[in-house]
Amino acid sequence: MGLSATPADKLHRIKVRLTRSGYHFGFVALFTIVGAVVRDLNLLAILAGLLIGTLVMQWRFSRGTLHGLTIARQLPVEVFAGDLFSIRYRIRNLRKMLPAWFLQLDERIHSESQRRETASGRAALAYIGSQDEQTAAFQCRIAQRGRYLLGPLRFSTEFPFGLTRASRLIDRREEFVVYPRLGRLRKGWRGWMLSDQTGLVASRRRAGVNEGDFYGLRDWQNGDSRRWIHWRTTARIGELAVRQFEQQQRQQIALLVDLYQEVPSDESLERLVGFAATLMNEVLRNPETQVAFAITDGLVISNRNCRGLEFRRRVMSSLAMASRRPGPLLHDKLRELVGVSDTNWPLVVASTRPMNHQVLDSQDSAATVAGRLDLRWLNLADESSQQIFMETAHED
């Protein structure tokens, strides 16, 4: 994500203005010129010339410092509401002879939904040598999830005397998504959602070359594959030795986020979305876990057909943009979710209303899938949900 332009464009857009010190200095220079003319004093004329020369030098150096610079902006891969994150800049000086001093970068962050400035940041850099590259950064914290707009970027300098400020505005904007605020799952949450007592579907895979992580050697046993033989160790000890693979467990879970609210409440909605993001963040720590996800405003996805960071990005982005929905029925979403997972997966419905079988069942009883599911319903608007999920405190 780079911000750059030709040197001519940079020079054309550079603006130079007097600072407060510059106005004071200019007033002294003007007073000296008037005194030299009225009094006809050569000494005052020489002093006035020195003062005017200083202002010209200030204007020339501050303007020239910004000439020949390119700036590349680097955003973090993930941003969660309430967490500190850094926006970094790579600044390169393309000039062959002259360095650049005392650069300041100012950036604005706007919320697309609220249409107002949400935050601003400032980074500074003392020195960049000729044909050199340096990095600068500032830290920021955004309290609300959603889509945000970064920009415009302004970089400036008051080098060398602080009498003028030369600045250049780069009106290039960049979108990024702030994911929901993560909370904390209580101890025992797996016992409620992912334990064998509640219907955990766990497929234990037999140890094999492509089905586990190698962690040691052992003696040959009947039934072992010849491909597992470690020939170098076998030749050294004179007995067959085979590679031992760690047996792995794969878990499956499906999550349906119900955004319907009979009584609109931003607090319960944010708690619901925060729980869903926290649960997804936790289960995706294990790359072996098979996860299916659905949200009532559209997205239905499984990491069986969308792997790794792309699956995580799509899930978190959908939660970041989630808003309450009027449709109370969940059967169609359940059927879509089962289509990308399986009926024997444990399915968690995260909602802000009590469990109601009427919203799960189809009018066509033959098409109803809810009765065949290993279903758990969590009402995040109820105080009992605090036994599973705790929100983190908001930081100023």
PDB file of N, CA and C in Angstrom, residues 71-109:
ATOM      1  N   ILE A  71       6.305   7.845   0.215  1.00  0.00           N
ATOM      2  CA  ILE A  71       5.786   7.306   1.468  1.00  0.00           C
ATOM      3  C   ILE A  71       4.914   6.099   1.156  1.00  0.00           C
ATOM      4  N   ALA A  72       5.151   4.995   1.853  1.00  0.00           N
ATOM      5  CA  ALA A  72       4.329   3.790   1.739  1.00  0.00           C
ATOM      6  C   ALA A  72       3.677   3.522   3.083  1.00  0.00           C
ATOM      7  N   ARG A  73       2.379   3.342   3.069  1.00  0.00           N
ATOM      8  CA  ARG A  73       1.613   3.101   4.294  1.00  0.00           C
ATOM      9  C   ARG A  73       1.433   1.596   4.480  1.00  0.00           C
ATOM     10  N   GLN A  74       1.565   1.129   5.705  1.00  0.00           N
ATOM     11  CA  GLN A  74       1.399  -0.279   6.040  1.00  0.00           C
ATOM     12  C   GLN A  74       0.372  -0.422   7.161  1.00  0.00           C
ATOM     13  N   LEU A  75      -0.737  -1.084   6.851  1.00  0.00           N
ATOM     14  CA  LEU A  75      -1.773  -1.337   7.843  1.00  0.00           C
ATOM     15  C   LEU A  75      -1.574  -2.715   8.474  1.00  0.00           C
ATOM     16  N   PRO A  76      -2.012  -2.913   9.713  1.00  0.00           N
ATOM     17  CA  PRO A  76      -1.927  -4.248  10.319  1.00  0.00           C
ATOM     18  C   PRO A  76      -2.865  -5.216   9.618  1.00  0.00           C
ATOM     19  N   VAL A  77      -2.572  -6.510   9.738  1.00  0.00           N
ATOM     20  CA  VAL A  77      -3.408  -7.533   9.110  1.00  0.00           C
ATOM     21  C   VAL A  77      -4.785  -7.564   9.756  1.00  0.00           C
ATOM     22  N   GLU A  78      -4.840  -7.443  11.075  1.00  0.00           N
ATOM     23  CA  GLU A  78      -6.108  -7.478  11.797  1.00  0.00           C
ATOM     24  C   GLU A  78      -6.168  -6.337  12.796  1.00  0.00           C
ATOM     25  N   VAL A  79      -7.347  -5.749  12.934  1.00  0.00           N
ATOM     26  CA  VAL A  79      -7.587  -4.706  13.935  1.00  0.00           C
ATOM     27  C   VAL A  79      -8.852  -5.077  14.690  1.00  0.00           C
ATOM     28  N   PHE A  80      -8.756  -5.191  16.010  1.00  0.00           N
ATOM     29  CA  PHE A  80      -9.909  -5.487  16.843  1.00  0.00           C
ATOM     30  C   PHE A  80     -10.282  -4.246  17.651  1.00  0.00           C
ATOM     31  N   ALA A  81     -11.557  -4.034  17.819  1.00  0.00           N
ATOM     32  CA  ALA A  81     -12.040  -2.886  18.587  1.00  0.00           C
ATOM     33  C   ALA A  81     -11.490  -2.947  20.008  1.00  0.00           C
ATOM     34  N   GLY A  82     -11.010  -1.798  20.476  1.00  0.00           N
ATOM     35  CA  GLY A  82     -10.471  -1.704  21.830  1.00  0.00           C
ATOM     36  C   GLY A  82      -9.010  -2.052  21.961  1.00  0.00           C
ATOM     37  N   ASP A  83      -8.396  -2.620  20.919  1.00  0.00           N
ATOM     38  CA  ASP A  83      -6.981  -3.001  20.985  1.00  0.00           C
ATOM     39  C   ASP A  83      -6.115  -1.940  20.314  1.00  0.00           C
ATOM     40  N   LEU A  84      -4.932  -1.731  20.874  1.00  0.00           N
ATOM     41  CA  LEU A  84      -3.975  -0.841  20.227  1.00  0.00           C
ATOM     42  C   LEU A  84      -3.444  -1.479  18.951  1.00  0.00           C
ATOM     43  N   PHE A  85      -3.310  -0.683  17.919  1.00  0.00           N
ATOM     44  CA  PHE A  85      -2.685  -1.162  16.679  1.00  0.00           C
ATOM     45  C   PHE A  85      -1.799  -0.058  16.121  1.00  0.00           C
ATOM     46  N   SER A  86      -0.873  -0.446  15.301  1.00  0.00           N
ATOM     47  CA  SER A  86       0.105   0.494  14.751  1.00  0.00           C
ATOM     48  C   SER A  86      -0.110   0.659  13.256  1.00  0.00           C
ATOM     49  N   ILE A  87      -0.009   1.888  12.801  1.00  0.00           N
ATOM     50  CA  ILE A  87       0.042   2.196  11.371  1.00  0.00           C
ATOM     51  C   ILE A  87       1.457   2.666  11.079  1.00  0.00           C
ATOM     52  N   ARG A  88       2.103   1.974  10.170  1.00  0.00           N
ATOM     53  CA  ARG A  88       3.512   2.230   9.883  1.00  0.00           C
ATOM     54  C   ARG A  88       3.680   2.872   8.511  1.00  0.00           C
ATOM     55  N   TYR A  89       4.773   3.620   8.402  1.00  0.00           N
ATOM     56  CA  TYR A  89       5.091   4.303   7.154  1.00  0.00           C
ATOM     57  C   TYR A  89       6.549   4.036   6.801  1.00  0.00           C
ATOM     58  N   ARG A  90       6.784   3.728   5.552  1.00  0.00           N
ATOM     59  CA  ARG A  90       8.144   3.632   5.024  1.00  0.00           C
ATOM     60  C   ARG A  90       8.388   4.879   4.184  1.00  0.00           C
ATOM     61  N   ILE A  91       9.339   5.687   4.618  1.00  0.00           N
ATOM     62  CA  ILE A  91       9.641   6.952   3.939  1.00  0.00           C
ATOM     63  C   ILE A  91      11.004   6.819   3.287  1.00  0.00           C
ATOM     64  N   ARG A  92      11.053   7.084   2.008  1.00  0.00           N
ATOM     65  CA  ARG A  92      12.301   6.961   1.255  1.00  0.00           C
ATOM     66  C   ARG A  92      12.670   8.301   0.645  1.00  0.00           C
ATOM     67  N   ASN A  93      13.938   8.660   0.802  1.00  0.00           N
ATOM     68  CA  ASN A  93      14.479   9.889   0.228  1.00  0.00           C
ATOM     69  C   ASN A  93      15.203   9.538  -1.069  1.00  0.00           C
ATOM     70  N   LEU A  94      14.643   9.975  -2.196  1.00  0.00           N
ATOM     71  CA  LEU A  94      15.202   9.633  -3.501  1.00  0.00           C
ATOM     72  C   LEU A  94      16.326  10.560  -3.938  1.00  0.00           C
ATOM     73  N   ARG A  95      16.559  11.625  -3.186  1.00  0.00           N
ATOM     74  CA  ARG A  95      17.586  12.585  -3.598  1.00  0.00           C
ATOM     75  C   ARG A  95      18.977  12.004  -3.392  1.00  0.00           C
ATOM     76  N   LYS A  96      19.886  12.328  -4.279  1.00  0.00           N
ATOM     77  CA  LYS A  96      21.233  11.761  -4.239  1.00  0.00           C
ATOM     78  C   LYS A  96      22.171  12.493  -3.297  1.00  0.00           C
ATOM     79  N   MET A  97      21.873  13.758  -2.986  1.00  0.00           N
ATOM     80  CA  MET A  97      22.822  14.549  -2.202  1.00  0.00           C
ATOM     81  C   MET A  97      22.259  14.994  -0.856  1.00  0.00           C
ATOM     82  N   LEU A  98      21.021  15.467  -0.829  1.00  0.00           N
ATOM     83  CA  LEU A  98      20.502  16.139   0.351  1.00  0.00           C
ATOM     84  C   LEU A  98      19.656  15.206   1.209  1.00  0.00           C
ATOM     85  N   PRO A  99      19.884  15.196   2.514  1.00  0.00           N
ATOM     86  CA  PRO A  99      19.011  14.445   3.421  1.00  0.00           C
ATOM     87  C   PRO A  99      17.741  15.244   3.722  1.00  0.00           C
ATOM     88  N   ALA A 100      16.860  14.627   4.523  1.00  0.00           N
ATOM     89  CA  ALA A 100      15.640  15.299   4.970  1.00  0.00           C
ATOM     90  C   ALA A 100      15.598  15.257   6.495  1.00  0.00           C
ATOM     91  N   TRP A 101      15.125  16.361   7.099  1.00  0.00           N
ATOM     92  CA  TRP A 101      15.125  16.473   8.557  1.00  0.00           C
ATOM     93  C   TRP A 101      13.714  16.755   9.075  1.00  0.00           C
ATOM     94  N   PHE A 102      13.461  16.270  10.273  1.00  0.00           N
ATOM     95  CA  PHE A 102      12.305  16.645  11.097  1.00  0.00           C
ATOM     96  C   PHE A 102      10.982  16.583  10.329  1.00  0.00           C
ATOM     97  N   LEU A 103      10.649  15.381   9.899  1.00  0.00           N
ATOM     98  CA  LEU A 103       9.391  15.170   9.184  1.00  0.00           C
ATOM     99  C   LEU A 103       8.282  14.799  10.162  1.00  0.00           C
ATOM    100  N   GLN A 104       7.098  15.273   9.874  1.00  0.00           N
ATOM    101  CA  GLN A 104       5.921  14.948  10.687  1.00  0.00           C
ATOM    102  C   GLN A 104       4.817  14.452   9.761  1.00  0.00           C
ATOM    103  N   LEU A 105       4.166  13.337  10.119  1.00  0.00           N
ATOM    104  CA  LEU A 105       3.081  12.771   9.334  1.00  0.00           C
ATOM    105  C   LEU A 105       1.806  12.780  10.166  1.00  0.00           C
ATOM    106  N   ASP A 106       0.743  13.315   9.597  1.00  0.00           N
ATOM    107  CA  ASP A 106      -0.560  13.374  10.264  1.00  0.00           C
ATOM    108  C   ASP A 106      -1.582  12.625   9.420  1.00  0.00           C
ATOM    109  N   GLU A 107      -2.359  11.769  10.087  1.00  0.00           N
ATOM    110  CA  GLU A 107      -3.341  10.924   9.403  1.00  0.00           C
ATOM    111  C   GLU A 107      -4.679  11.023  10.117  1.00  0.00           C
ATOM    112  N   ARG A 108      -5.746  10.943   9.355  1.00  0.00           N
ATOM    113  CA  ARG A 108      -7.103  10.985   9.915  1.00  0.00           C
ATOM    114  C   ARG A 108      -7.804   9.666   9.642  1.00  0.00           C
ATOM    115  N   ILE A 109      -8.629   9.248  10.598  1.00  0.00           N
ATOM    116  CA  ILE A 109      -9.408   8.020  10.465  1.00  0.00           C
ATOM    117  C   ILE A 109     -10.875   8.385  10.618  1.00  0.00           C
TER     118      ILE A 109
END
